CSV table of C-alpha atoms and ligand atoms in Angstrom, one decimal:
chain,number,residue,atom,x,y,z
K,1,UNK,CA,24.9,42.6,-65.0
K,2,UNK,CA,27.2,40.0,-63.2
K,3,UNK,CA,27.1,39.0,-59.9
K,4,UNK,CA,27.5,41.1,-56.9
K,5,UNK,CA,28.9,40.7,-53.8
K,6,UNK,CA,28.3,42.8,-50.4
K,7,UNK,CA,31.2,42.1,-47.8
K,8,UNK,CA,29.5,43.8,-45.3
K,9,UNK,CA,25.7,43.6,-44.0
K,10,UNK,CA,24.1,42.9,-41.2
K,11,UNK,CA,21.2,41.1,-41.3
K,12,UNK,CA,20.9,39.5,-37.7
K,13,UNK,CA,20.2,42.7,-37.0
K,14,UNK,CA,16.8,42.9,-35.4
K,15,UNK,CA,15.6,45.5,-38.1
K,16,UNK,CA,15.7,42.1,-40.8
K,17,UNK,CA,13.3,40.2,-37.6
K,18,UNK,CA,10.5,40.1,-40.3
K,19,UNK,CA,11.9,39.4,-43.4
K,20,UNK,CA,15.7,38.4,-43.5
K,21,UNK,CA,14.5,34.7,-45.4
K,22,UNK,CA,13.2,36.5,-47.8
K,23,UNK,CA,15.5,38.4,-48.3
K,24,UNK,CA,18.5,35.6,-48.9
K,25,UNK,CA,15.9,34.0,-51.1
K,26,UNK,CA,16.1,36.8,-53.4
K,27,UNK,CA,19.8,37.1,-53.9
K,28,UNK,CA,19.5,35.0,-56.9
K,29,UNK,CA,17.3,37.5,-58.5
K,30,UNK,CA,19.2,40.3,-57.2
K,31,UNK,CA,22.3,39.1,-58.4
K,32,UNK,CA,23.9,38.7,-55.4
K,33,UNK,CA,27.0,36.0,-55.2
K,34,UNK,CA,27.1,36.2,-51.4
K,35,UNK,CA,27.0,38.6,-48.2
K,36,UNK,CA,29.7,38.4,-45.4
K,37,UNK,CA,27.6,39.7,-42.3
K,38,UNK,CA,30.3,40.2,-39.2
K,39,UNK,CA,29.9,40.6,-35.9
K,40,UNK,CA,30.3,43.0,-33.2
K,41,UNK,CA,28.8,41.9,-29.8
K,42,UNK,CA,29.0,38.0,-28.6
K,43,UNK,CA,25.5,37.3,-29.5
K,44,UNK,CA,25.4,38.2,-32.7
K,45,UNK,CA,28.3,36.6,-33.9
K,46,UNK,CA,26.6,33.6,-32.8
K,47,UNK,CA,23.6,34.6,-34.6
K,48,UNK,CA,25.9,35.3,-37.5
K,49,UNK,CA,27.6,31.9,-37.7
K,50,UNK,CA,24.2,30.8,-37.0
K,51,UNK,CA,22.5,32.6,-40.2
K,52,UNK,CA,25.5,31.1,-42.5
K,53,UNK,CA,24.3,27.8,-41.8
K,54,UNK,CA,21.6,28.0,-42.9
K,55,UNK,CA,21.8,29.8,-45.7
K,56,UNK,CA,24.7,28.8,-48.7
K,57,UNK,CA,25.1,32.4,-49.8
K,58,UNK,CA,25.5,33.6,-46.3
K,59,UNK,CA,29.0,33.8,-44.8
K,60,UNK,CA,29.8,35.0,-41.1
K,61,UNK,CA,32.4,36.6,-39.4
K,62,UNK,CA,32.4,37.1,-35.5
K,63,UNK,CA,34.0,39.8,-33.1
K,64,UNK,CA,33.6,42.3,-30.4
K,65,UNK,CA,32.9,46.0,-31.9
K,66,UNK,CA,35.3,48.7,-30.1
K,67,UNK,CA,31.5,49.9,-29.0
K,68,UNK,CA,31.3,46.8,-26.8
K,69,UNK,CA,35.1,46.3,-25.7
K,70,UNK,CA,34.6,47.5,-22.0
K,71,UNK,CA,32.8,43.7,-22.0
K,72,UNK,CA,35.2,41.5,-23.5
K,73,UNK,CA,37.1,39.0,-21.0
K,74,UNK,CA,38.9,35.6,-21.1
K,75,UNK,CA,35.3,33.8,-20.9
K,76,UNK,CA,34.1,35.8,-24.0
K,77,UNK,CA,37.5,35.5,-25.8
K,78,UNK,CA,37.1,31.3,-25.2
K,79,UNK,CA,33.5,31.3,-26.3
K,80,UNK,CA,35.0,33.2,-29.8
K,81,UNK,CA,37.7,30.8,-30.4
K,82,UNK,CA,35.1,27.8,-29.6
K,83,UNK,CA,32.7,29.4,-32.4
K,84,UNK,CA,36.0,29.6,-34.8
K,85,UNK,CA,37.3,25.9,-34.0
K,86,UNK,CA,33.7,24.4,-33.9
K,87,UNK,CA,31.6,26.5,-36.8
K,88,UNK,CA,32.0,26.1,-40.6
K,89,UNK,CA,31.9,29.1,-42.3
K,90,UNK,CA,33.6,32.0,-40.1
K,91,UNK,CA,35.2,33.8,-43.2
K,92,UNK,CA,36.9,36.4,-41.0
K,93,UNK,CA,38.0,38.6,-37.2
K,94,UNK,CA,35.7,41.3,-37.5
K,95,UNK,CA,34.3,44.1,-36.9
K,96,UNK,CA,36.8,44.7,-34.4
K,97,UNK,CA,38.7,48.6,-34.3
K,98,UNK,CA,38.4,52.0,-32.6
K,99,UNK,CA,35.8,54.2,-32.2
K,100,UNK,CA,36.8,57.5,-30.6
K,101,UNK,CA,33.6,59.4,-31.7
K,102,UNK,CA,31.2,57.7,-29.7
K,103,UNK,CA,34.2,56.8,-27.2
K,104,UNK,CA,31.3,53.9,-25.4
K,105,UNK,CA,34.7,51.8,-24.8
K,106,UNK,CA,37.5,53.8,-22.8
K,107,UNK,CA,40.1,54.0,-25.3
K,108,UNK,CA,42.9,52.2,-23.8
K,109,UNK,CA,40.4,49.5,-23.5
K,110,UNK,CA,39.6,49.4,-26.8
K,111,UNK,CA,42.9,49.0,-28.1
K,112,UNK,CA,43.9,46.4,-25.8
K,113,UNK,CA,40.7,44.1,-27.0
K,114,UNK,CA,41.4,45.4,-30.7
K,115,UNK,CA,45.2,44.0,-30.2
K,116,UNK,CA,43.6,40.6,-28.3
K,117,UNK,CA,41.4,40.6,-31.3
K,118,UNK,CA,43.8,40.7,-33.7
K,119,UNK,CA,46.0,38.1,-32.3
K,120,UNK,CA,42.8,35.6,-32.8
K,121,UNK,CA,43.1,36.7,-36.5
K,122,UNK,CA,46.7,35.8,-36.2
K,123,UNK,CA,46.2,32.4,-34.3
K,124,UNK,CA,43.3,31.3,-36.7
K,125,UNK,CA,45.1,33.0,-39.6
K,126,UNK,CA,41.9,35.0,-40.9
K,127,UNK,CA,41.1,37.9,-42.5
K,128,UNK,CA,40.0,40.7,-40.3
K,129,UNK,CA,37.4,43.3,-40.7
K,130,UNK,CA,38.3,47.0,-39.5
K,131,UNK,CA,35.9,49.5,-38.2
K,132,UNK,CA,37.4,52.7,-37.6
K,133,UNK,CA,36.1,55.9,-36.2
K,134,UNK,CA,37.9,58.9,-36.1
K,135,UNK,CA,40.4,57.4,-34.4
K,136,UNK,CA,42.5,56.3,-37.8
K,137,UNK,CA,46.1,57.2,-36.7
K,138,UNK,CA,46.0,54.7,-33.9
K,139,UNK,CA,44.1,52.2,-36.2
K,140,UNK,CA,47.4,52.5,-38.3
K,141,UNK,CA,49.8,52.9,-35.7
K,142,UNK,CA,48.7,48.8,-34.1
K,143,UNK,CA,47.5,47.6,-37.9
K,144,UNK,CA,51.2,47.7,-38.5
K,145,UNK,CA,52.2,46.4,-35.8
K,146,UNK,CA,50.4,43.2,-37.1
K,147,UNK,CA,50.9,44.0,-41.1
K,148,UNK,CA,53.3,41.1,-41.6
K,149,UNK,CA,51.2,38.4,-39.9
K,150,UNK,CA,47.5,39.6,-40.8
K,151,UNK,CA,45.2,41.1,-44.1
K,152,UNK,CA,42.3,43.5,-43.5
K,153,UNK,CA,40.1,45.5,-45.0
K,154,UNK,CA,38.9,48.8,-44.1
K,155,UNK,CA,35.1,48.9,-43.8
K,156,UNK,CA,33.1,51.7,-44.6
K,157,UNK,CA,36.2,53.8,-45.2
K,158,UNK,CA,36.1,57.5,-44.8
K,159,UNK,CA,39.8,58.8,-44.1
K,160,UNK,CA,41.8,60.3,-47.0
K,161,UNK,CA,43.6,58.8,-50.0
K,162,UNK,CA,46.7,59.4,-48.9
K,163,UNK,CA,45.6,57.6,-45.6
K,164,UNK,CA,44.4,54.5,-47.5
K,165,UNK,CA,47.4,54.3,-49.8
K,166,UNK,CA,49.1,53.6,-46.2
K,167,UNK,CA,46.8,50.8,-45.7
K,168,UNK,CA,47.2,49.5,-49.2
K,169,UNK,CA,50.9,49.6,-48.6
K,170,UNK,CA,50.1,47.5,-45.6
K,171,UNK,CA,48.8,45.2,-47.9
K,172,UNK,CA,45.1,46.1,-47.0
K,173,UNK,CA,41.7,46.6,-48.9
K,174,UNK,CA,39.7,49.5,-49.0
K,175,UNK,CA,36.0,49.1,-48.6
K,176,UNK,CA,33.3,51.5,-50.2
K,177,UNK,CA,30.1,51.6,-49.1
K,178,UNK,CA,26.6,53.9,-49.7
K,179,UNK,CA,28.1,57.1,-48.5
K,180,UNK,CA,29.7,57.3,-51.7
K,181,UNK,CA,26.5,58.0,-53.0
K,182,UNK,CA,25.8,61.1,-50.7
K,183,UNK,CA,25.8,64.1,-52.3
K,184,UNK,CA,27.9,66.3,-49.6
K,185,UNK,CA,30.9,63.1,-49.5
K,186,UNK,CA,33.4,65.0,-51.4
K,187,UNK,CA,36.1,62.7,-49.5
K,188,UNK,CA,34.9,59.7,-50.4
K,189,UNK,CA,34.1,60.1,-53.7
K,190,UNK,CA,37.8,61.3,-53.9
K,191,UNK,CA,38.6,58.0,-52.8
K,192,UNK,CA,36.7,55.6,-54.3
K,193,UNK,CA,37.4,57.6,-57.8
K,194,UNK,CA,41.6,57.2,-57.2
K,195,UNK,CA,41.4,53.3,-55.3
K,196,UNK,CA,42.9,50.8,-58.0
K,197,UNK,CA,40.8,48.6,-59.0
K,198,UNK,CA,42.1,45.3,-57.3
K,199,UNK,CA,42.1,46.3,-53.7
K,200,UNK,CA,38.2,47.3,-53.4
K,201,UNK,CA,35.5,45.8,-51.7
K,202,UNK,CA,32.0,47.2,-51.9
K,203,UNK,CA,29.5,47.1,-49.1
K,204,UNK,CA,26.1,47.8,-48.0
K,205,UNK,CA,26.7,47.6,-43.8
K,206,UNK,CA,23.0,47.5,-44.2
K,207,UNK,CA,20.7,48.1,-42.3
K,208,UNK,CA,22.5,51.1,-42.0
K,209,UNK,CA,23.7,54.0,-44.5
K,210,UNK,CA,21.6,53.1,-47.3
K,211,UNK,CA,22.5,54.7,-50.5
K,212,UNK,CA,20.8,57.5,-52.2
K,213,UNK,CA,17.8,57.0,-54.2
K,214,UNK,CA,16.8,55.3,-51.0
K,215,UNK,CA,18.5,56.9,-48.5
K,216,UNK,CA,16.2,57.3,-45.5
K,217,UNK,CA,15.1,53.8,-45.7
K,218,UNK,CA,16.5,50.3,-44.1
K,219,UNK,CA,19.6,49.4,-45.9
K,220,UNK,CA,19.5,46.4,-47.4
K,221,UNK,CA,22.1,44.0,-49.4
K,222,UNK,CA,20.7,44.3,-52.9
K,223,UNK,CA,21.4,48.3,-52.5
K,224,UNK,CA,24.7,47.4,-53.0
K,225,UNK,CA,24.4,47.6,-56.7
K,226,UNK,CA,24.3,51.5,-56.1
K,227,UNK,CA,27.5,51.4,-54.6
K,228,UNK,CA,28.8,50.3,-57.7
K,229,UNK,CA,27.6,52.3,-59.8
K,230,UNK,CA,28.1,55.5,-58.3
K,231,UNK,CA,32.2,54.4,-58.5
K,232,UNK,CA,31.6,53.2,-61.7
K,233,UNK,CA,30.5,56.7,-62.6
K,234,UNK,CA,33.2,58.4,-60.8
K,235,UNK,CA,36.2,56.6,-62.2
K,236,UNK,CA,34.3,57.1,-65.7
K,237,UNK,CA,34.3,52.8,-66.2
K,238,UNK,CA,31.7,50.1,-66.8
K,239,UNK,CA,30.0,48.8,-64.1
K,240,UNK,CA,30.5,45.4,-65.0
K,241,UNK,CA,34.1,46.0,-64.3
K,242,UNK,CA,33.6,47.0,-60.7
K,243,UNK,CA,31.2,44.7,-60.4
K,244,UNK,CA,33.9,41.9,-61.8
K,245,UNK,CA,36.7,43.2,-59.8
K,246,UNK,CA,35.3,43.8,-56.3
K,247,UNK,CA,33.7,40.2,-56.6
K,248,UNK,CA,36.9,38.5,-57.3
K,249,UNK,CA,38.6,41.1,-54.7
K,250,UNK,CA,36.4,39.6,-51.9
K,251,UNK,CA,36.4,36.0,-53.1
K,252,UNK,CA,40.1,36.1,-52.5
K,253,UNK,CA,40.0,38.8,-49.7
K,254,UNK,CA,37.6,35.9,-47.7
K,255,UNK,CA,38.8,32.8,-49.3
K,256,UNK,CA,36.0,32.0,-50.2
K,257,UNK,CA,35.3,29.4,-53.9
K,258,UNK,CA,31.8,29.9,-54.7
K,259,UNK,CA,30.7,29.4,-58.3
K,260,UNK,CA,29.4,32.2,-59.9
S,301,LIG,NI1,29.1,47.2,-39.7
């Protein structure tokens, strides 16, 4: 099997306290090319750019989750761009979005600091990573405001095909993760079995929704293998060519050259 890549894990998160070293030195094992671990309060983006410092196959992304919007202000937006202008490494805006099914963030908020967000993306001209939470319509609705000037990728996707062939026509990615491998996700199995090949990412978003055999456990990035497999199986291909094509996918999605 060639290399893997997850686009989307989060291993600042406390849950990795004990063991997140040993985990990175394993990727060579694992077969993992690289992991893109974003952000979504202040703190850890700084903990993420902090991570991908240290560690080559390691790459960070920073932003405010949709969760966390009602706290974003012009000091938080300076101490962003500082991280941006001062830290190698930042691959990507993200995850920034709406979530209106936990609704922590009033929702005109949110879109305001999603907008403020993606204007960074603009300014920096970076990628940007989209969580969206049953709130897709409006994620559409300002994504195109901004389709001309920005590329994102969908993280985690869960909407419809006919929803993500919008975003593709934006010029968007679609990224899978573990629920693929849930046996109730009719939708997203849908999904990942019509996405063409060139505009998927996979992802763990470990520690969280780790894929069956081991779902129940902490997430982690190597699960990401399962995530491959189980589309693999479901557009009736060889692994190797979704492992191929979603490793080139986010090595150009993230601009990233790393020898594989
Ligand atoms: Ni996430």
């Amino acid at each position: 099997m060639k290399y893997l890549v997850d686009s989307h894990c989060h291993l600042v998160d406390e849950r990795f306290d004990f063991d997140k070293e040993d985990i990175i030195d394993n990727f060579e094992k694992d077969q993992i090319l690289f992991v893109v671990n974003p952000g979504d309060t202040l703190q850890s983006s700084k903990d993420a750019v902090e991570l991908a410092s240290r560690f080559e196959k390691v790459y960070a992304a920073v932003g405010i989750h949709p969760h966390e919007a009602k706290d974003y202000d012009d000091d938080m937006e300076k101490e962003l761009c500082k991280l941006i202008e001062e830290q190698d490494k930042i691959v990507a805006i993200g995850e920034i979005g709406l979530d209106y099914y936990y609704d922590h963030s009033p929702r005109d908020i949110q879109k305001q600091v999603f907008r403020r967000q993606l204007d960074l993306a603009v300014k920096y001209d970076l990628p940007v990573i989209i969580h969206s939470r049953d709130a897709i319509q409006d994620t559409y609705d300002i994504l195109a405001e901004y389709s001309d000037r920005i590329v994102a990728v969908m993280h985690s996707y869960s909407g419809s095909y006919e929803m993500a062939k919008r975003f593709m026509d934006l010029g968007f990615y679609i990224s899978i993760s573990g629920t693929v491998t849930f046996k109730n996700a009719r939708v997203v199995k849908e999904v990942a079995k019509q996405l063409p090949l060139d505009r998927l990412l996979i992802e763990t978003d470990s520690p969280y929704l780790t894929p069956e055999p081991y779902r129940g456990k902490r997430n982690e990035p190597k699960y990401v293998r399962y995530v491959a497999e189980k589309i693999s199986e479901l557009k009736d291909i060889a692994n190797s060519k979704v492992v191929e094509a979603t490793k080139n996918n986010a090595k150009r999605f993230f601009r990233i050259s790393i020898e594989d």
